[in-house]
């Protein structure tokens, strides 16, 4: 049998990049060897024993026969002459060579002296030579530049072999990016008409400044966009970039902050230096709280990177220098932590607050985000907007995207209302956990708990309208009810309306106690929200017997250095009275809920029974149960299922049975 040929292993083909790397490595090695040879030659060279003479001393040595030879040459771009030479054996001294620089007159005197010595009876033999122009200076220059060039080439190839990180050379440069094109305009922004008007005025000022300057108006230096996350601050800035016919630079506040102190300040200087070359222009700083936090409240003293960057930003916006034609637009959702010097007039002249959209704004936002989606004609944006109070623009965009995903999952040709309804639940509470198994007793507890909320929502005068009740678990809850205002969101709440809200929140716990004579942990979140409302009534709104006094104020996240040092504004006695008033409000609402649910126990049990059967009831279903005590569509479904079952039983009886062999 012939021996099998062993195939050589597959090797990747040599690419031009790999050959280039090899050539570069060879060049680097040669440069290193050349540099080593140069250093060795310089170190092993004999020490120079050259002395510098003046004209009279040189002539004296020449007459005494101490000079063996000398050479003269003209200086570059100079009338003087340079003379170099060697001493003879008759000279006694440490030096072997000499050099001197003489004027043309002194040079003539030296040549005459040399010629006189040659005409003597016993002439002194001294070799002399003259060069028209020095050539050794070129070699001197090469000797000086050669090591510098070798070092430069070595660094270049080293950086190239390591990937060529060019950012090392522009570490202090601004990272602001200039935006071009009109990808986003004010047509893409909805639900913020007043905010757009403020920004349109800035754009109009940049386009036609003369009509404002004629009246003595000046362009605002800074505009601060303030609002909760997702309300469209960055979207508005992008729209300004699309509408403005001027250069628009965008940067994030975190791009200024680096590990090395001074880099952020350098980037601020470079950013404004670049912007000054293209005035008029706009600079947008997103999340400015990353660099504009209040000074003197953090750790690290007053010389850390963030504070130096902030100081430089303050100077550039309104310092000794003039930044005419540069408008700074910034966005943040934490204006409470910004430095007061940053917020004063002359820096950020305007603060535009962007709140969560109302029902009209939500309707317009939904229309914008629905442009590229196929939605069923029966779906109205007004109904969706009514079901989504408190949603921001980002939430609404996510809502329609979730609805589109659900419709695509079912291979539907258009998004229907039940897709949007399910998407609302997913955005608010998370996806349904239908695989979670509850025992019969747990389902009874959950059904009566949610039915208690639903009953109080229909019977309380100032309660929100119940739009949906379900016992399908989502997130951490076993079920939930969606209660929305009758018309639109309320900006003012009366004491009676707040009491009714607390009463509605306590309806679940009261229903458990009345039906099962037992309570569960399902009312945890209800108690938390009810306590917050009751405490705000006492300490913030002055709706208790303690009088119209504000004992507490709402604060967001703890701001180090300020919130920790805040003093308590009331005594321990008042604290006890506050707790007593909060408990009194909660107890009154609890008794009110118990009284109402006792009066409408039949309705409570009917809603709970329907929930156990169909799991989800909408607003129309609940109102039908309240009015008639039944669900017409459910009864039709029962009759249809019963008829179908009777037909199946009848067919089974008529079918002959085959006997087994």
XYZ file of C-alpha atoms in Angstrom:
661
model
C 0.000 0.000 0.000
C 1.353 3.375 -0.935
C 2.001 5.774 1.839
C -0.626 8.428 2.216
C 0.531 11.895 1.469
C 0.234 14.147 4.436
C -1.318 17.434 3.444
C 0.415 20.467 4.809
C -1.631 22.428 7.302
C -3.741 25.213 5.929
C -2.040 28.502 6.489
C -3.694 31.815 6.033
C -2.500 33.698 2.954
C -0.134 36.526 3.481
C -1.944 39.779 3.284
C -0.447 43.117 2.257
C -0.965 44.321 5.815
C 1.179 41.491 7.235
C 3.995 42.216 4.735
C 3.810 45.899 5.627
C 4.115 45.044 9.320
C 7.210 42.914 8.634
C 8.863 45.711 6.651
C 8.041 48.135 9.415
C 9.584 45.836 12.026
C 12.780 45.533 9.956
C 13.013 49.324 9.652
C 12.532 49.714 13.399
C 15.340 47.212 14.081
C 17.694 49.000 11.655
C 16.925 52.352 13.254
C 17.637 50.980 16.701
C 20.969 49.487 15.534
C 21.936 52.760 13.846
C 21.192 54.676 16.980
C 23.281 52.257 19.064
C 26.229 52.560 16.646
C 25.986 56.325 16.711
C 25.995 56.410 20.510
C 29.001 54.013 20.654
C 31.005 56.109 18.197
C 30.251 59.271 20.078
C 31.289 57.695 23.361
C 34.526 56.115 22.041
C 35.694 59.214 20.124
C 38.825 60.880 21.440
C 38.271 64.027 23.453
C 38.600 67.221 21.536
C 41.753 69.222 22.538
C 41.041 72.406 20.606
C 41.825 75.870 22.006
C 40.425 79.167 20.829
C 42.948 81.951 20.003
C 42.675 85.615 19.238
C 44.399 87.375 16.317
C 47.474 88.702 18.175
C 48.132 85.372 19.892
C 47.860 83.490 16.588
C 50.375 85.871 14.905
C 52.744 85.481 17.866
C 52.617 81.647 17.594
C 53.037 81.913 13.827
C 56.204 84.037 14.162
C 57.678 81.679 16.772
C 57.155 78.635 14.580
C 54.538 77.025 16.814
C 52.081 76.579 13.930
C 52.423 73.522 11.709
C 49.514 74.228 9.360
C 46.340 76.220 9.236
C 43.336 76.564 6.987
C 40.967 79.441 6.403
C 37.374 79.345 5.154
C 34.610 81.815 4.715
C 31.623 81.836 7.054
C 28.091 81.289 5.781
C 26.230 84.634 5.446
C 29.063 86.446 7.258
C 32.112 88.475 6.084
C 34.325 86.939 8.795
C 36.786 84.112 8.285
C 37.223 80.964 10.353
C 40.803 79.690 10.801
C 41.623 76.236 12.102
C 44.935 74.436 12.338
C 47.366 72.329 14.352
C 50.311 73.217 16.549
C 53.866 72.065 15.691
C 56.175 70.080 17.924
C 57.830 73.322 19.038
C 54.631 74.329 20.840
C 54.382 73.321 24.479
C 50.788 73.157 25.673
C 47.838 70.858 26.324
C 46.058 71.651 23.064
C 46.832 70.050 19.714
C 44.576 72.168 17.540
C 43.348 75.694 17.533
C 40.565 77.785 16.035
C 39.811 81.488 15.721
C 37.342 83.759 13.991
C 38.723 86.949 12.456
C 37.485 89.925 10.522
C 38.582 90.608 6.909
C 41.151 93.201 8.080
C 42.697 90.833 10.620
C 42.672 88.053 8.014
C 44.664 90.266 5.641
C 47.202 90.956 8.424
C 47.585 87.208 9.089
C 48.166 86.438 5.375
C 50.754 89.233 5.093
C 52.590 87.846 8.141
C 52.594 84.318 6.659
C 53.928 85.650 3.315
C 56.696 87.598 5.088
C 57.774 84.420 6.936
C 58.033 82.584 3.596
C 60.376 85.270 2.176
C 62.891 85.006 4.988
C 66.388 83.583 4.351
C 65.523 80.787 6.734
C 61.792 80.545 6.074
C 59.418 79.097 8.573
C 57.515 76.347 6.726
C 53.805 76.563 7.528
C 51.250 74.877 5.323
C 48.278 77.011 4.441
C 45.104 76.272 2.530
C 41.902 78.257 1.877
C 38.306 77.071 1.225
C 35.773 79.286 -0.493
C 32.863 78.031 1.698
C 32.675 75.841 4.748
C 31.434 72.317 4.168
C 31.937 70.960 7.638
C 28.926 72.930 8.952
C 26.622 70.643 6.947
C 28.087 67.603 8.640
C 27.736 69.296 12.004
C 24.056 69.885 11.309
C 23.623 66.266 10.225
C 25.396 65.071 13.361
C 22.966 67.080 15.490
C 19.784 66.155 13.607
C 20.566 62.476 13.078
C 19.776 61.293 16.636
C 16.638 63.458 16.710
C 15.418 61.979 13.423
C 16.154 58.463 14.636
C 14.120 59.025 17.802
C 11.206 60.527 15.813
C 11.147 57.603 13.363
C 11.363 55.140 16.229
C 8.348 56.720 17.997
C 6.386 56.859 14.731
C 6.858 53.179 13.942
C 6.238 52.213 17.554
C 2.870 53.981 17.551
C 2.047 52.534 14.148
C 2.801 48.997 15.255
C 0.694 49.462 18.408
C -2.364 50.566 16.448
C -1.658 54.249 15.982
C -3.592 55.667 18.902
C -3.855 59.220 17.667
C -6.032 60.237 20.567
C -2.907 60.545 22.671
C -2.087 63.733 20.736
C -5.561 65.317 20.936
C -6.358 64.419 24.544
C -7.229 67.995 25.417
C -9.204 68.671 22.248
C -12.934 69.203 22.296
C -15.106 66.205 21.501
C -18.053 68.268 20.326
C -19.518 66.966 17.062
C -20.979 69.251 14.445
C -24.420 68.245 13.163
C -25.329 68.643 9.531
C -28.579 68.000 7.687
C -32.235 68.268 8.690
C -32.944 64.773 9.924
C -35.088 66.086 12.815
C -37.188 69.240 12.703
C -39.991 70.778 14.736
C -42.453 68.677 12.719
C -41.165 65.654 14.628
C -41.826 67.297 18.020
C -45.377 67.214 19.383
C -46.999 68.097 22.687
C -44.576 70.961 23.414
C -45.996 73.993 21.605
C -44.858 76.623 24.125
C -41.373 75.128 24.315
C -41.061 75.167 20.528
C -42.114 78.817 20.437
C -39.283 79.752 22.795
C -36.719 77.935 20.660
C -38.166 79.201 17.374
C -37.515 82.712 18.622
C -33.830 81.867 19.055
C -33.655 80.459 15.528
C -35.401 83.539 14.142
C -32.915 85.752 15.984
C -30.037 83.890 14.329
C -31.625 84.186 10.881
C -32.811 87.824 11.104
C -30.944 89.494 13.979
C -31.440 93.036 12.690
C -35.103 93.351 13.704
C -34.184 92.444 17.284
C -31.031 94.563 17.458
C -32.994 97.579 16.217
C -35.148 97.382 19.348
C -32.101 96.979 21.596
C -32.621 93.264 22.239
C -29.653 90.940 22.667
C -29.530 87.260 21.940
C -29.770 84.987 25.023
C -26.444 83.393 25.917
C -27.829 80.176 27.330
C -31.024 78.127 27.408
C -31.539 75.364 29.979
C -34.032 72.598 29.152
C -35.395 71.101 32.372
C -37.787 68.193 32.719
C -38.269 64.558 33.734
C -36.504 61.847 31.730
C -38.162 61.002 28.425
C -40.035 64.283 27.945
C -38.101 65.210 24.781
C -35.283 67.557 25.840
C -32.700 66.006 23.520
C -35.316 65.666 20.781
C -35.975 69.411 20.969
C -32.254 70.094 20.713
C -32.005 67.863 17.627
C -34.970 69.738 16.139
C -33.187 73.040 16.737
C -30.155 71.587 14.943
C -32.380 70.676 12.007
C -34.167 74.020 11.866
C -31.217 76.334 12.463
C -29.178 77.274 9.415
C -26.078 77.741 11.567
C -23.414 75.305 12.802
C -24.711 73.140 15.664
C -22.212 71.452 18.012
C -23.401 68.694 20.353
C -21.539 67.164 23.287
C -22.358 65.303 26.496
C -21.432 66.615 29.923
C -19.533 63.421 30.679
C -17.196 64.076 27.712
C -15.516 66.845 29.706
C -14.746 64.837 32.837
C -11.546 62.784 32.747
C -9.197 61.220 35.241
C -6.523 63.875 34.725
C -7.104 67.289 36.242
C -7.214 70.077 33.673
C -8.283 68.022 30.675
C -11.945 69.019 30.984
C -11.084 72.717 31.215
C -8.851 72.356 28.151
C -11.699 70.759 26.210
C -14.059 73.575 27.195
C -11.556 76.162 25.955
C -11.036 74.280 22.700
C -14.784 73.868 22.188
C -15.481 77.590 22.480
C -12.372 78.398 20.409
C -13.719 76.213 17.605
C -17.204 77.692 17.952
C -15.863 81.270 17.724
C -14.552 80.488 14.249
C -18.080 79.686 12.988
C -20.253 82.271 14.773
C -23.195 82.513 14.893
C -23.549 78.937 16.136
C -25.222 76.781 18.801
C -23.573 74.471 21.346
C -25.729 71.765 22.928
C -24.523 70.143 26.168
C -26.588 67.093 27.108
C -26.782 66.026 30.782
C -24.986 69.142 31.977
C -25.383 68.048 35.609
C -22.424 65.680 35.015
C -20.119 68.711 34.970
C -22.223 71.544 36.415
C -22.860 70.262 39.941
C -22.760 72.769 42.756
C -19.242 73.499 43.987
C -18.128 73.021 47.556
C -20.554 70.208 48.347
C -18.665 67.137 47.180
C -15.553 65.354 48.290
C -12.118 66.276 47.001
C -11.845 69.995 47.749
C -12.038 72.818 45.267
C -9.340 71.737 42.823
C -10.709 68.518 41.384
C -11.390 67.933 37.719
C -15.135 68.634 37.741
C -14.840 71.975 39.511
C -12.042 73.201 37.241
C -14.125 72.245 34.224
C -17.156 74.073 35.644
C -15.070 77.168 36.395
C -13.807 77.254 32.815
C -17.369 76.843 31.500
C -18.537 79.763 33.655
C -15.735 81.968 32.334
C -16.376 81.045 28.700
C -20.117 81.717 28.953
C -19.833 85.063 30.724
C -16.349 86.187 31.713
C -13.954 88.893 30.567
C -14.024 87.480 27.058
C -16.970 88.062 24.753
C -18.635 85.088 23.076
C -20.976 87.069 20.853
C -23.031 84.835 18.598
C -22.569 81.607 20.581
C -25.755 80.193 22.150
C -25.401 77.377 24.671
C -28.353 74.992 25.024
C -28.158 72.478 27.879
C -30.459 69.721 29.121
C -30.832 68.158 32.564
C -33.405 66.417 34.739
C -31.661 67.481 37.968
C -31.693 71.309 38.062
C -31.581 71.235 41.866
C -27.947 70.082 41.878
C -26.636 72.694 39.430
C -24.336 75.458 40.622
C -26.102 78.821 41.216
C -23.432 80.647 39.207
C -24.383 78.554 36.199
C -28.080 79.408 36.515
C -27.796 83.150 36.892
C -28.844 85.609 34.224
C -26.090 86.227 31.736
C -25.204 82.566 31.478
C -28.419 80.584 31.240
C -30.846 83.425 30.623
C -33.807 81.126 30.047
C -34.995 77.973 31.734
C -37.572 76.074 29.690
C -39.441 73.456 31.721
C -40.671 70.491 29.702
C -43.366 68.682 31.678
C -45.120 65.412 30.987
C -47.638 65.942 28.176
C -51.338 66.313 28.889
C -54.041 64.353 27.055
C -53.889 66.656 24.021
C -50.108 66.457 23.902
C -50.159 62.670 24.203
C -52.616 62.496 21.306
C -50.262 64.570 19.113
C -47.233 62.520 20.155
C -49.018 59.282 19.305
C -49.871 60.683 15.869
C -46.189 61.478 15.255
C -44.937 58.039 16.284
C -47.715 56.265 14.361
C -46.671 57.632 10.973
C -44.707 54.521 10.010
C -47.080 52.017 11.638
C -50.199 50.316 10.318
C -52.955 50.883 12.877
C -56.515 49.639 12.584
C -59.056 52.314 11.670
C -61.148 51.564 14.758
C -58.287 52.693 17.037
C -58.427 56.353 18.088
C -55.462 58.211 19.512
C -57.745 60.055 21.934
C -58.743 56.795 23.616
C -55.088 55.724 23.914
C -54.135 59.138 25.288
C -56.908 58.884 27.883
C -55.573 55.515 29.059
C -51.973 56.720 29.436
C -51.854 59.540 32.022
C -48.337 60.376 33.151
C -46.711 58.789 30.078
C -43.826 60.721 28.555
C -43.002 60.921 24.872
C -40.470 58.118 25.233
C -43.086 55.958 26.990
C -45.602 56.523 24.202
C -43.049 55.656 21.519
C -42.218 52.482 23.424
C -45.937 51.747 23.813
C -46.613 51.800 20.054
C -43.482 49.760 19.409
C -44.623 47.095 21.894
C -48.058 47.044 20.246
C -46.433 46.595 16.823
C -44.343 43.709 18.168
C -47.444 42.030 19.583
C -49.311 42.409 16.291
C -46.353 41.034 14.328
C -46.106 38.110 16.739
C -49.715 37.202 15.859
C -49.107 37.804 12.112
C -51.750 40.528 12.008
C -51.863 43.051 9.194
C -52.585 46.024 11.491
C -52.282 47.017 15.138
C -55.608 46.618 16.930
C -56.937 48.085 20.136
C -56.329 44.967 22.227
C -52.669 45.031 21.123
C -52.364 48.582 22.434
C -54.243 47.666 25.601
C -51.825 44.799 26.233
C -48.880 47.079 25.427
C -50.059 49.591 28.055
C -50.089 46.820 30.650
C -46.616 45.677 29.583
C -45.174 49.179 29.838
C -46.769 49.881 33.222
C -46.495 46.506 34.959
C -44.412 44.246 32.730
C -45.407 41.194 30.671
C -48.159 38.899 31.896
C -46.914 35.912 33.896
C -49.532 33.375 32.868
C -47.275 30.524 33.866
C -47.391 31.587 37.510
C -49.628 29.146 39.372
C -51.839 30.364 42.217
C -53.859 28.190 44.535
C -57.649 28.536 44.608
C -57.514 30.466 47.885
C -54.898 32.876 46.515
C -57.016 33.507 43.409
C -60.012 34.227 45.629
C -57.996 36.697 47.685
C -56.687 38.459 44.568
C -60.120 38.580 42.899
C -61.864 40.062 45.950
C -58.932 42.424 46.562
C -59.183 43.896 43.035
C -62.991 43.856 43.199
C -62.777 45.990 46.349
C -60.814 48.626 44.435
C -63.299 48.466 41.560
C -66.379 48.906 43.776
C -64.946 51.943 45.554
C -63.892 53.389 42.190
C -67.505 53.342 41.064
C -69.123 54.484 44.327
C -66.805 57.263 45.523
C -67.789 60.703 44.275
C -64.268 62.016 43.601
C -62.672 58.723 42.651
C -61.073 58.094 39.268
C -62.949 55.991 36.741
C -62.075 52.297 36.725
C -60.911 51.429 33.197
C -59.598 47.947 33.760
C -59.401 45.289 36.474
C -57.438 42.085 36.041
C -56.167 39.215 38.158
C -53.507 38.217 35.615
C -50.169 38.545 37.437
C -47.681 41.085 36.100
C -44.337 41.934 37.613
C -44.489 41.589 41.386
C -48.270 41.970 41.628
C -50.910 39.273 41.388
C -53.326 41.690 39.696
C -54.069 45.383 39.340
C -56.748 47.903 38.504
C -56.345 50.878 36.182
C -58.156 53.951 37.499
C -58.002 57.124 35.380
C -59.533 60.602 35.756
C -62.919 61.298 34.176
C -61.813 64.211 31.980
C -58.096 65.024 32.119
C -55.325 65.105 34.692
C -56.080 67.312 37.650
C -53.603 70.040 38.547
C -55.358 70.894 41.802
C -56.623 68.348 44.314
C -59.095 69.083 47.080
C -58.932 67.511 50.504
C -62.040 65.447 49.794
C -60.542 64.140 46.539
C -57.352 63.094 48.361
C -59.399 61.330 51.049
C -61.294 59.455 48.329
C -57.990 58.435 46.739
C -56.789 57.008 50.048
C -60.139 55.269 50.529
C -59.885 53.661 47.092
C -56.359 52.446 47.823
C -57.547 50.791 51.045
C -60.442 49.022 49.288
C -58.442 45.856 48.600
C -57.434 45.277 52.214
C -60.955 46.063 53.481
C -62.494 43.588 50.982
C -60.158 40.817 52.201
C -61.086 41.510 55.819
C -64.852 41.577 55.177
C -65.008 38.469 52.964
C -62.391 36.173 54.479
C -62.030 37.662 57.953
C -58.317 37.535 57.157
C -55.747 39.813 55.522
C -52.828 39.171 53.146
C -49.657 40.919 52.022
C -51.207 42.007 48.731
C -51.939 45.532 49.983
C -48.270 46.429 50.527
C -48.042 48.933 47.669
C -51.525 50.320 48.456
C -50.450 51.206 51.994
C -47.275 52.847 50.738
C -49.133 55.140 48.344
C -51.906 55.899 50.871
C -49.363 56.828 53.556
C -47.494 59.135 51.156
C -50.703 60.996 50.322
C -51.767 61.279 53.971
C -48.342 62.493 55.106
C -48.224 65.066 52.306
C -51.656 66.327 53.409
C -50.317 66.938 56.907
C -46.748 68.139 56.285
C -46.979 69.845 52.871
C -50.541 70.830 52.040
C -51.707 71.994 55.488
C -54.851 69.815 55.356
C -54.988 68.791 59.017
C -55.588 70.216 62.470
C -51.895 71.218 62.638
C -52.729 74.186 60.463
C -51.392 75.610 57.183
C -47.746 74.982 57.988
C -45.227 73.163 55.788
C -43.168 70.869 57.957
C -41.453 68.919 55.198
C -40.580 69.429 51.561
C -40.185 66.913 48.843
C -36.607 66.228 47.798
C -35.272 63.949 45.136
C -32.080 61.982 45.525
C -29.814 62.886 48.395
C -27.321 65.547 47.322
C -24.107 64.946 49.220
C -23.023 67.918 51.275
C -26.395 69.667 51.274
C -29.218 67.288 52.173
C -27.214 65.508 54.856
C -26.595 68.780 56.652
C -30.232 69.961 56.566
C -31.746 70.572 59.980
C -35.131 69.219 61.014
C -37.657 72.075 61.014
C -39.918 70.733 63.781
C -39.602 69.372 67.300
C -40.184 65.831 68.516
C -43.562 66.885 69.906
C -44.673 68.105 66.472
C -43.336 64.873 64.930
C -45.613 62.910 67.250
C -48.550 65.114 66.287
C -47.760 64.573 62.583
C -47.804 60.810 63.061
C -51.086 61.085 64.949
C -52.715 63.136 62.177
C -51.511 60.744 59.473
C -52.897 57.797 61.415
C -56.189 59.664 61.909
C -56.597 60.286 58.154
C -55.798 56.666 57.307
C -58.208 55.320 59.930
C -61.041 57.581 58.766
C -60.536 56.464 55.157
C -60.382 52.825 56.270
C -63.699 53.097 58.097
C -65.259 54.845 55.102
C -64.092 52.039 52.787
C -65.455 49.412 55.178
C -68.849 51.136 55.311
C -69.162 51.404 51.521
C -68.080 47.834 50.822
C -70.459 46.499 53.460
C -73.340 48.335 51.767
C -72.361 46.951 48.332
C -71.227 43.447 49.307
C -73.348 41.845 46.560
C -71.635 43.963 43.899
C -68.237 43.094 45.367
C -68.911 39.362 45.152
C -70.339 39.610 41.625
C -67.275 41.447 40.293
C -64.998 38.956 42.059
C -66.925 36.025 40.553
C -66.679 37.462 37.055
C -62.945 38.098 37.568
C -62.410 34.487 38.565
C -64.141 33.409 35.369
C -62.795 35.832 32.730
C -59.731 37.245 34.606
C -60.034 40.734 33.030
C -62.851 43.299 33.032
C -62.788 46.641 31.238
C -64.727 49.807 32.001
C -67.800 48.827 29.982
C -67.948 45.425 31.690
C -67.787 46.931 35.173
C -70.492 49.507 34.440
C -72.730 46.762 33.001
C -72.259 44.685 36.172
C -73.081 47.738 38.306
C -76.245 48.481 36.291
C -77.579 44.984 35.510
C -75.575 42.578 37.635
C -74.555 40.505 34.598
C -72.454 40.466 31.428
C -74.419 40.020 28.237
C -71.437 38.918 26.132
C -70.458 36.359 28.766
C -73.992 34.902 28.861
C -73.998 34.615 25.062
C -70.657 32.882 25.250
C -71.978 30.492 27.882
C -75.035 29.688 25.740
C -72.857 29.150 22.701
C -70.479 26.879 24.613
C -73.459 24.976 26.073
C -75.009 24.459 22.643
C -71.698 23.314 21.265
C -71.260 20.841 24.095
C -74.815 19.467 23.617
C -74.119 19.020 19.901
C -70.911 17.140 20.636
C -72.718 14.887 23.145
C -75.487 14.209 20.602
C -72.996 13.284 17.885
C -71.141 11.014 20.293
C -74.367 9.093 21.079
C -75.226 8.640 17.384
C -71.760 7.396 16.474
C -71.705 3.514 16.479
C -69.112 1.894 18.648
C -66.866 -0.739 17.102
C -66.509 -3.927 19.160
C -63.069 -5.138 19.978
C -61.879 -8.353 18.415
